[in-house]
PDB file of C-alpha atoms in Angstrom:
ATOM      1  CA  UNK A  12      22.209 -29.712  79.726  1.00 92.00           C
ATOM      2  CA  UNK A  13      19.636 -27.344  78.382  1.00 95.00           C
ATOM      3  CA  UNK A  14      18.843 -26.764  74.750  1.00 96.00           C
ATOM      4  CA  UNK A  15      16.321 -23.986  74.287  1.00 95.00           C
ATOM      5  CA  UNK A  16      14.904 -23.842  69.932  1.00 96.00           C
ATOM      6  CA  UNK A  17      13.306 -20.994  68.985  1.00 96.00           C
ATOM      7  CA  UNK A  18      11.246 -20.596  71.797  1.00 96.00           C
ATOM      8  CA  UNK A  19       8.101 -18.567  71.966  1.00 96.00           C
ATOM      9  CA  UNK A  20       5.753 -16.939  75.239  1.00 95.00           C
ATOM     10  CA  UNK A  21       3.166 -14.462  74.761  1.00 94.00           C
ATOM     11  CA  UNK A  22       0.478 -13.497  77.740  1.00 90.00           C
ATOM     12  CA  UNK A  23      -3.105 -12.610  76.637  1.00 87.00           C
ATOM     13  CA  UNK A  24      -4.818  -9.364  78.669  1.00 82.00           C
ATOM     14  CA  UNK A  25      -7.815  -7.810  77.485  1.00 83.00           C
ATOM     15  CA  UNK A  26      -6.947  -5.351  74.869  1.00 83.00           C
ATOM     16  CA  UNK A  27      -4.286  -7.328  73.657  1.00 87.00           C
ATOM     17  CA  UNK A  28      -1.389 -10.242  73.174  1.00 87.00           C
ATOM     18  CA  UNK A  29       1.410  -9.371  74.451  1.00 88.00           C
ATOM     19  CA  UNK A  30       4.820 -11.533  72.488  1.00 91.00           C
ATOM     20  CA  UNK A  31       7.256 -11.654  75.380  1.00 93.00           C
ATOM     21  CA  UNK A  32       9.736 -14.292  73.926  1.00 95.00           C
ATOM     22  CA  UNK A  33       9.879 -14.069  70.484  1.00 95.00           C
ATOM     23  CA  UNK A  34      12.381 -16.992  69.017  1.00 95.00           C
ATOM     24  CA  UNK A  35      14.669 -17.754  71.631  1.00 94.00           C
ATOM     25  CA  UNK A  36      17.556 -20.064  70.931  1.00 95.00           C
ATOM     26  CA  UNK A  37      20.787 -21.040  73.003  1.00 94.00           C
ATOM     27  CA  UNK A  38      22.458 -24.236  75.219  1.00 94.00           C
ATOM     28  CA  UNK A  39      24.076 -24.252  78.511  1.00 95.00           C
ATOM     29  CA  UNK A  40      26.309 -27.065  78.086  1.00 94.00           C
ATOM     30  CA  UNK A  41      27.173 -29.432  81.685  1.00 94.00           C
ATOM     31  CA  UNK A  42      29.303 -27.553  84.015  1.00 93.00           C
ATOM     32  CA  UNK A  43      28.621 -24.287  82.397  1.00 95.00           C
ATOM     33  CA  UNK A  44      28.258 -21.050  84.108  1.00 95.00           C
ATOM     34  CA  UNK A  45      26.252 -19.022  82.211  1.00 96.00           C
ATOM     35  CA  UNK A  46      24.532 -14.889  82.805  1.00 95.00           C
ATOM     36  CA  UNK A  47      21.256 -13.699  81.328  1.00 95.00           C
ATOM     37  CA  UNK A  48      21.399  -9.872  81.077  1.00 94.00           C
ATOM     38  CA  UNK A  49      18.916  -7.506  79.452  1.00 92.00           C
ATOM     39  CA  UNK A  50      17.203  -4.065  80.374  1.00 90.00           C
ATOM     40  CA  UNK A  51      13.456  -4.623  82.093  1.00 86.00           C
ATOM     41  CA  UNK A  52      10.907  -6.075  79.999  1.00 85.00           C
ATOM     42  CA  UNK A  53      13.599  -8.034  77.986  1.00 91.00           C
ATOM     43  CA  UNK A  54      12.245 -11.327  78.536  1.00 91.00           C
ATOM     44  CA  UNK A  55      14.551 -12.059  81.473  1.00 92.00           C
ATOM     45  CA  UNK A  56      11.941 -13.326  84.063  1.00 89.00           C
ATOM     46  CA  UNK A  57       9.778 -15.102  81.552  1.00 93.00           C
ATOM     47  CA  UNK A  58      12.396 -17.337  80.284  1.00 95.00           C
ATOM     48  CA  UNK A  59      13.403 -18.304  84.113  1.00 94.00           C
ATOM     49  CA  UNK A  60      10.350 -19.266  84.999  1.00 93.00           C
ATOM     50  CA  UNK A  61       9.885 -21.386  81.865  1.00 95.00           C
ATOM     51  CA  UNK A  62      13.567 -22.832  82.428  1.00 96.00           C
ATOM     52  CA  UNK A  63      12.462 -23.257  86.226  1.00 95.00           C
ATOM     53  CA  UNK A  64       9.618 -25.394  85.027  1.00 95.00           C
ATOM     54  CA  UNK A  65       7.104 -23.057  86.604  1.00 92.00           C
ATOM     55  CA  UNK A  66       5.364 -21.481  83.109  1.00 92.00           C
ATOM     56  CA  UNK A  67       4.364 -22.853  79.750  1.00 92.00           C
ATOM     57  CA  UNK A  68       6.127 -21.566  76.703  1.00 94.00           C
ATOM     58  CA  UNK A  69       4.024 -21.364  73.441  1.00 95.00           C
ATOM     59  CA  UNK A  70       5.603 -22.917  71.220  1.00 95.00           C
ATOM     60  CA  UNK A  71       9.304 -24.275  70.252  1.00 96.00           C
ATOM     61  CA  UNK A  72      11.583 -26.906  72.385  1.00 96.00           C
ATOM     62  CA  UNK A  73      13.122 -27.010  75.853  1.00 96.00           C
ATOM     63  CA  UNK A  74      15.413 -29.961  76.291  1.00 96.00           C
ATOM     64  CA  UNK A  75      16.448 -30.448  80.394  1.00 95.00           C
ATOM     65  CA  UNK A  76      18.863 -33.184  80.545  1.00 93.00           C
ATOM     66  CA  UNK A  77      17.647 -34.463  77.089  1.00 92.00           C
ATOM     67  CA  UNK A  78      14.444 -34.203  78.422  1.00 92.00           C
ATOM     68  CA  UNK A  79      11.668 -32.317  76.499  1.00 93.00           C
ATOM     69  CA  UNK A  80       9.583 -29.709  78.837  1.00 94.00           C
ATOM     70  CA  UNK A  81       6.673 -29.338  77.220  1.00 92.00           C
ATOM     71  CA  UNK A  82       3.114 -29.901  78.625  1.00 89.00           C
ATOM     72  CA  UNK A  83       3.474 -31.344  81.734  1.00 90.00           C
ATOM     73  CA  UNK A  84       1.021 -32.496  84.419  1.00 90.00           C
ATOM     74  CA  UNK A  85       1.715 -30.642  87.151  1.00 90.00           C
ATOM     75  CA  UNK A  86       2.832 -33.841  89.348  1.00 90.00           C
ATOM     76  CA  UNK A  87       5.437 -34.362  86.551  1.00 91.00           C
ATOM     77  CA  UNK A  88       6.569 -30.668  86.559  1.00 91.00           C
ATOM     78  CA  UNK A  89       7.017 -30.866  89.937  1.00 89.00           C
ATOM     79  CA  UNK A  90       9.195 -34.188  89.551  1.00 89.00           C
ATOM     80  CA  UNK A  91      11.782 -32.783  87.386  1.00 91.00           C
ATOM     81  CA  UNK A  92      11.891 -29.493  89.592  1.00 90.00           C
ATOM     82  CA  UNK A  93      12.855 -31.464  92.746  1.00 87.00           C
ATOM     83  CA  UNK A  94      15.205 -33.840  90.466  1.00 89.00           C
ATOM     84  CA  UNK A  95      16.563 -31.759  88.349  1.00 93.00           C
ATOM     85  CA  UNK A  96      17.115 -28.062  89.398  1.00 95.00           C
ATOM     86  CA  UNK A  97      17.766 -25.816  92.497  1.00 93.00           C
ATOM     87  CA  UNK A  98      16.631 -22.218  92.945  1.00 93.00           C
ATOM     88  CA  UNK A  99      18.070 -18.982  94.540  1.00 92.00           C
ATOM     89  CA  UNK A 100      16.223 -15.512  94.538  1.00 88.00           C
ATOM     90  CA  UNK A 101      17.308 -12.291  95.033  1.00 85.00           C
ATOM     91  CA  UNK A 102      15.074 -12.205  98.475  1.00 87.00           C
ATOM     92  CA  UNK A 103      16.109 -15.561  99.600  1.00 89.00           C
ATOM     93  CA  UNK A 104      12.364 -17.157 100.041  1.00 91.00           C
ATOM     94  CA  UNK A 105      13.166 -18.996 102.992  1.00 95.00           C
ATOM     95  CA  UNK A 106      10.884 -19.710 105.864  1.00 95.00           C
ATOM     96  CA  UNK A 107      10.641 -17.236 108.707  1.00 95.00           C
ATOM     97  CA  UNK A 108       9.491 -19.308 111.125  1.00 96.00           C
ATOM     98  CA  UNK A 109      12.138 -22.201 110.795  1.00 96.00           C
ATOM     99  CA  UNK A 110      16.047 -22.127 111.446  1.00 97.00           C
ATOM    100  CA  UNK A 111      18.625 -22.199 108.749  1.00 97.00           C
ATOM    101  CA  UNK A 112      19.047 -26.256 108.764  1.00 97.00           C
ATOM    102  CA  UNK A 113      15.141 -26.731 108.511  1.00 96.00           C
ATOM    103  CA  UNK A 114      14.838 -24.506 105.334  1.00 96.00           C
ATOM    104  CA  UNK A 115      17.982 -26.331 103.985  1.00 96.00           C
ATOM    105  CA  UNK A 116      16.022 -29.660 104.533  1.00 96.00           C
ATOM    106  CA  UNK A 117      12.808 -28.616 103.072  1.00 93.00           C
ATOM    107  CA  UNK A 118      13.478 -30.053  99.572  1.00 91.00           C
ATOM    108  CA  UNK A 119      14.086 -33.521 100.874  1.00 92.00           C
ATOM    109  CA  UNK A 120      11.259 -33.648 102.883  1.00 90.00           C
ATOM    110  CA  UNK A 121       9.227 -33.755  99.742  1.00 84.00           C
ATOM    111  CA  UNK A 122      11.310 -36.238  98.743  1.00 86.00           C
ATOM    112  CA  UNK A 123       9.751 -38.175 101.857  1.00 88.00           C
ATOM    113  CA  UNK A 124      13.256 -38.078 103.886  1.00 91.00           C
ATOM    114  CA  UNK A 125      12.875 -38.353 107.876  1.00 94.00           C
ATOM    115  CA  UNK A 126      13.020 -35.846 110.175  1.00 93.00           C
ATOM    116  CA  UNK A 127      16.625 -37.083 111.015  1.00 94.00           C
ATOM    117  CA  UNK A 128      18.499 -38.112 107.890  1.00 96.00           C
ATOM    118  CA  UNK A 129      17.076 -34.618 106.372  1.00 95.00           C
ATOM    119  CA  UNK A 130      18.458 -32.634 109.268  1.00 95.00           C
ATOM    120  CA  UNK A 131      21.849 -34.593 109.416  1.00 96.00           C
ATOM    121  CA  UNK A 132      22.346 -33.913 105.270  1.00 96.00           C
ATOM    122  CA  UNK A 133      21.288 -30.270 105.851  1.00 96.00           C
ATOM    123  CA  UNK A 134      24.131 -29.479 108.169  1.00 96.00           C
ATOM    124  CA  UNK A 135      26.583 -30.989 106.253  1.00 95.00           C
ATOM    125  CA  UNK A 136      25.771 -28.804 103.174  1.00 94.00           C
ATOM    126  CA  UNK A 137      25.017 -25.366 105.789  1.00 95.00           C
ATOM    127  CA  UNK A 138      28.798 -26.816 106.641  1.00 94.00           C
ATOM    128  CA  UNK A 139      29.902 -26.316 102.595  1.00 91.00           C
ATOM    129  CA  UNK A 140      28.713 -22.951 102.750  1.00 93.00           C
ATOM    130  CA  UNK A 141      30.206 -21.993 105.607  1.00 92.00           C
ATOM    131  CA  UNK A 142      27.142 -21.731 107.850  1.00 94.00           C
ATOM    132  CA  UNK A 143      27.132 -25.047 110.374  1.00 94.00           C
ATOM    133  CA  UNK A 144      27.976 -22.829 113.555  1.00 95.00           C
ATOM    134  CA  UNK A 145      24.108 -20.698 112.418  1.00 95.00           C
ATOM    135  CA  UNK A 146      21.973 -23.894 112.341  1.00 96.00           C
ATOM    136  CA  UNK A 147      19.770 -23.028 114.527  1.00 96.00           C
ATOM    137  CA  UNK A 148      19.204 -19.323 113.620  1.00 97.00           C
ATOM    138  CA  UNK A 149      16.066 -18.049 112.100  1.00 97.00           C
ATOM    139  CA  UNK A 150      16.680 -15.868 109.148  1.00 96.00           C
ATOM    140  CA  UNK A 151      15.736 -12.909 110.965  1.00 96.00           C
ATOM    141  CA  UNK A 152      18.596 -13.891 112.869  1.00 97.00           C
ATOM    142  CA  UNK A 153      20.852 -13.678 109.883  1.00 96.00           C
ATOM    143  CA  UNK A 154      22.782 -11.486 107.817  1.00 94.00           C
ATOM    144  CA  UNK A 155      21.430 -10.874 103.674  1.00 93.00           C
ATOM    145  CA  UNK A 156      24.516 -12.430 103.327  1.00 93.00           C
ATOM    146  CA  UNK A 157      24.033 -15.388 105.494  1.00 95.00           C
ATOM    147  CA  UNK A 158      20.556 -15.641 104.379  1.00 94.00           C
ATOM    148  CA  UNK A 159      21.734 -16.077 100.463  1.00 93.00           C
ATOM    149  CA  UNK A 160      23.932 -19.114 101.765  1.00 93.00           C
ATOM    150  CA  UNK A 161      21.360 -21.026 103.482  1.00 95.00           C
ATOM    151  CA  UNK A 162      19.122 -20.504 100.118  1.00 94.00           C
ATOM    152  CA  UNK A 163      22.372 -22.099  98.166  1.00 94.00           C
ATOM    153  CA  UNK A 164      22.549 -24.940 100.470  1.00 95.00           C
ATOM    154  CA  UNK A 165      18.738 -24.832  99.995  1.00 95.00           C
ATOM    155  CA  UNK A 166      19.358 -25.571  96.320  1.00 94.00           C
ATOM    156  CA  UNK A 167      22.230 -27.786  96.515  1.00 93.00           C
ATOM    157  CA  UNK A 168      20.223 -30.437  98.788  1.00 94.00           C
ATOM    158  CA  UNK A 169      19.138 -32.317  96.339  1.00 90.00           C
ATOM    159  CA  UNK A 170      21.637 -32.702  94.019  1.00 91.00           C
ATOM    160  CA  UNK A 171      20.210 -30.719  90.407  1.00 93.00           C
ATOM    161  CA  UNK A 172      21.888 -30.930  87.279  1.00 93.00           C
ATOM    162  CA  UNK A 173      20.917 -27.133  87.155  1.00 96.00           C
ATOM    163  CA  UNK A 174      21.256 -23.588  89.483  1.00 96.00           C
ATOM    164  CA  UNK A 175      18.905 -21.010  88.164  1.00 96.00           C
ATOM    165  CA  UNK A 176      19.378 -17.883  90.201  1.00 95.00           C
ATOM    166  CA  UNK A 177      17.495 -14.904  89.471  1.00 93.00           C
ATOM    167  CA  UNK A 178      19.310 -11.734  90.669  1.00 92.00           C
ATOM    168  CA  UNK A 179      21.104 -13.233  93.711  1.00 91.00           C
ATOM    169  CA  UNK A 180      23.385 -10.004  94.357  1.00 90.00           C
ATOM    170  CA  UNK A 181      20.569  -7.872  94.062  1.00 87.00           C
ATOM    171  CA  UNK A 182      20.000  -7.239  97.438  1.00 84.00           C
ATOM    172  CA  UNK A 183      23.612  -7.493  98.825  1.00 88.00           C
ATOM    173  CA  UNK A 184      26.380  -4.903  99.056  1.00 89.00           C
ATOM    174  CA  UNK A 185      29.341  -5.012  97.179  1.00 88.00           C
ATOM    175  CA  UNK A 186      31.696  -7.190  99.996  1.00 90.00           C
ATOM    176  CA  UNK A 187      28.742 -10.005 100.497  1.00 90.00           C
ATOM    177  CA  UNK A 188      28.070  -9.634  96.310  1.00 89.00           C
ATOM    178  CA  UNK A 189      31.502 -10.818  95.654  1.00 91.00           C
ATOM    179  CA  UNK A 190      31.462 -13.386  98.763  1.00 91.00           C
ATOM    180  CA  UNK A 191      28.118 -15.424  96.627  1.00 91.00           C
ATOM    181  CA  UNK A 192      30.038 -15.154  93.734  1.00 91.00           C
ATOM    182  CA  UNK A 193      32.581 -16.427  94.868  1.00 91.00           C
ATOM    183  CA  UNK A 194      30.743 -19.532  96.374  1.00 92.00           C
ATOM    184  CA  UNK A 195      28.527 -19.934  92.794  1.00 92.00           C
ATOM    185  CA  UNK A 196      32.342 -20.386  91.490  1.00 92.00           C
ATOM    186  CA  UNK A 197      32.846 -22.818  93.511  1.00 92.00           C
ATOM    187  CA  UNK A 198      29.750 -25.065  93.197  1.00 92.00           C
ATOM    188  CA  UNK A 199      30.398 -24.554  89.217  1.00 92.00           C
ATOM    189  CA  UNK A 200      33.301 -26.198  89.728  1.00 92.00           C
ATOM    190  CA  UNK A 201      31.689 -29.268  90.929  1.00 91.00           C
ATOM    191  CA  UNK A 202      30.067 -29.359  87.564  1.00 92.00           C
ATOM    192  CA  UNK A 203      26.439 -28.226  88.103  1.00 94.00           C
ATOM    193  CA  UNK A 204      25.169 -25.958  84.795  1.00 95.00           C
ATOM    194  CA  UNK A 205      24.781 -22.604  86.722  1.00 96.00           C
ATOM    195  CA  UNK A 206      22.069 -19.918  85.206  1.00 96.00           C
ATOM    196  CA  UNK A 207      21.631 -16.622  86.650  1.00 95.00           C
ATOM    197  CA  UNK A 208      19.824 -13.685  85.791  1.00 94.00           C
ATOM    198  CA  UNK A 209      21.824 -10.685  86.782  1.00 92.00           C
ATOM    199  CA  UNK A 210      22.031  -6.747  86.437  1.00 89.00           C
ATOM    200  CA  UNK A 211      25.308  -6.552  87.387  1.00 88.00           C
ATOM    201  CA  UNK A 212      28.490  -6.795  85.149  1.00 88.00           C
ATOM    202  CA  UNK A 213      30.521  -7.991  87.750  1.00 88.00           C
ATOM    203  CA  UNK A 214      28.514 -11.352  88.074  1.00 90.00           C
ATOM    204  CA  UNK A 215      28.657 -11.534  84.458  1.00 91.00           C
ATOM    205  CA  UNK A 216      32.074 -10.902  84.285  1.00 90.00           C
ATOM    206  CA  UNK A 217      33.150 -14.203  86.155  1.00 90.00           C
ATOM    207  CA  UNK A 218      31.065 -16.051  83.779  1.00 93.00           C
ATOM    208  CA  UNK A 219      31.886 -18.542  81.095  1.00 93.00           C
ATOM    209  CA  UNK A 220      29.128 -16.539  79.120  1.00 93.00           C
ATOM    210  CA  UNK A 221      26.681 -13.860  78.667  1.00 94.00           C
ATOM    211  CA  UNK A 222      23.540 -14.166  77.057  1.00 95.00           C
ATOM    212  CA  UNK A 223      22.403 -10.362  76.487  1.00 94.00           C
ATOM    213  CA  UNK A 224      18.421 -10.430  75.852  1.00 94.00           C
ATOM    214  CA  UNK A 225      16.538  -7.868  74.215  1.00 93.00           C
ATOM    215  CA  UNK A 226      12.478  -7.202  73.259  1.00 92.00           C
ATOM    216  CA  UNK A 227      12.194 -10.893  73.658  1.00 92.00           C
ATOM    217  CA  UNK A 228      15.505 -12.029  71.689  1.00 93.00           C
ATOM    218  CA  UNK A 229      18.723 -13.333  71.838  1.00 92.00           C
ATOM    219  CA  UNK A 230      21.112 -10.114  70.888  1.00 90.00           C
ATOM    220  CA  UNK A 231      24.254 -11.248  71.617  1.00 82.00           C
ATOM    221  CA  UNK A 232      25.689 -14.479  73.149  1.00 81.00           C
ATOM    222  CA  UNK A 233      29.313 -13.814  74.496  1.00 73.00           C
ATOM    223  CA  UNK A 234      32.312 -16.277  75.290  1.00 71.00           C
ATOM    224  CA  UNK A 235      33.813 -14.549  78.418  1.00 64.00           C
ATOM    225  CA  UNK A 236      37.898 -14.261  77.733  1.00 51.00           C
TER     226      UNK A 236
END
């Protein structure tokens, strides 16, 4: 599902170039639930974003669904986001100002869904995570908990080959933590390829694998017994 070859990122500032991946290489295979651990400045958040579609990488290969990345007009990036993958974050990035089935809906309506097919599909996926009885709450209205399951059903909607989540325990305690790890287990076993960028050893730990990242490299890549 993705293939990443010696991949390569470095940012330019003014006094110097800064290598932040330096030869990356690993696959997530389909169905695959897969961590990315590593102390801060590891790489972590740099390879995300380039697996999210969202930043160039220098130089190497990224194959999505057999499908090289590389060099993409933005209209074309933004076609294989909405096709391809669905995003969590560890602060949710919904909407304020709209309820929990309108930020579910969001990604179809820029798939040009109408206002009433998007809204009857959203509920049935707040309904998978537990959250149909809350469809009309705003997140302020909403536990961190709650909040995290709307921004699942947020990145189920559409149906992606691939969940990249990027700390999305991080601001949860320990009772909701194992609650959205729970429901990632779940969705795995549906078959999407789930990514997700964690701190925590219990995430990992429920993982098929851990990819452990280090000054911009692949240190260790672990089966999970």
């Amino acid at each position: 599902m993705i293939q990443i070859k010696n991949l390569k990122k470095a940012y330019n500032t003014k006094s110097q170039r800064l290598e932040v991946l330096k030869g990356i290489n690993f696959e997530v295979k389909k169905g695959e639930l897969v961590a990315i651990m590593g102390p801060s400045g590891s790489g972590k958040s740099t390879l995300l974003n380039v697996l999210g579609i969202l930043d160039q990488y220098d130089s190497g290969e990224y194959l999505l669904n057999d499908t090289l990345i590389q060099n993409l007009s933005q209209t074309k990036a933004a076609k294989y986001r909405n096709e391809l993958l669905g995003f969590v974050f560890q602060s949710f990035n919904l909407l304020p100002f709209k309820n929990a089935m309108e930020n579910v809906a969001l990604p179809l309506y820029y798939k040009g869904y109408n206002r009433k097919k998007r809204n009857k599909i959203a509920l049935t996926y707040l309904e998978k995570v537990g959250l149909k009885d809350r469809w009309d709450h705003l997140p302020s209205e909403l536990s961190g908990g709650q909040n995290q399951r709307v921004a699942i059903a947020r990145a189920l909607i559409s149906e992606p080959k691939v969940i990249l989540a990027d700390e999305p325990t991080g601001a949860l305690d320990s009772k909701t933590s194992s609650e959205i790890i729970s429901l990632f287990k779940s969705i795995n076993k549906q078959g999407i390829s789930i990514v997700i960028v964690t701190h925590d050893s219990e995430v990992a730990a429920v993982c098929d694998r851990t990819i452990h990242l280090k000054d911009g490299l692949v240190m260790n890549d672990l089966m999970i017994q």
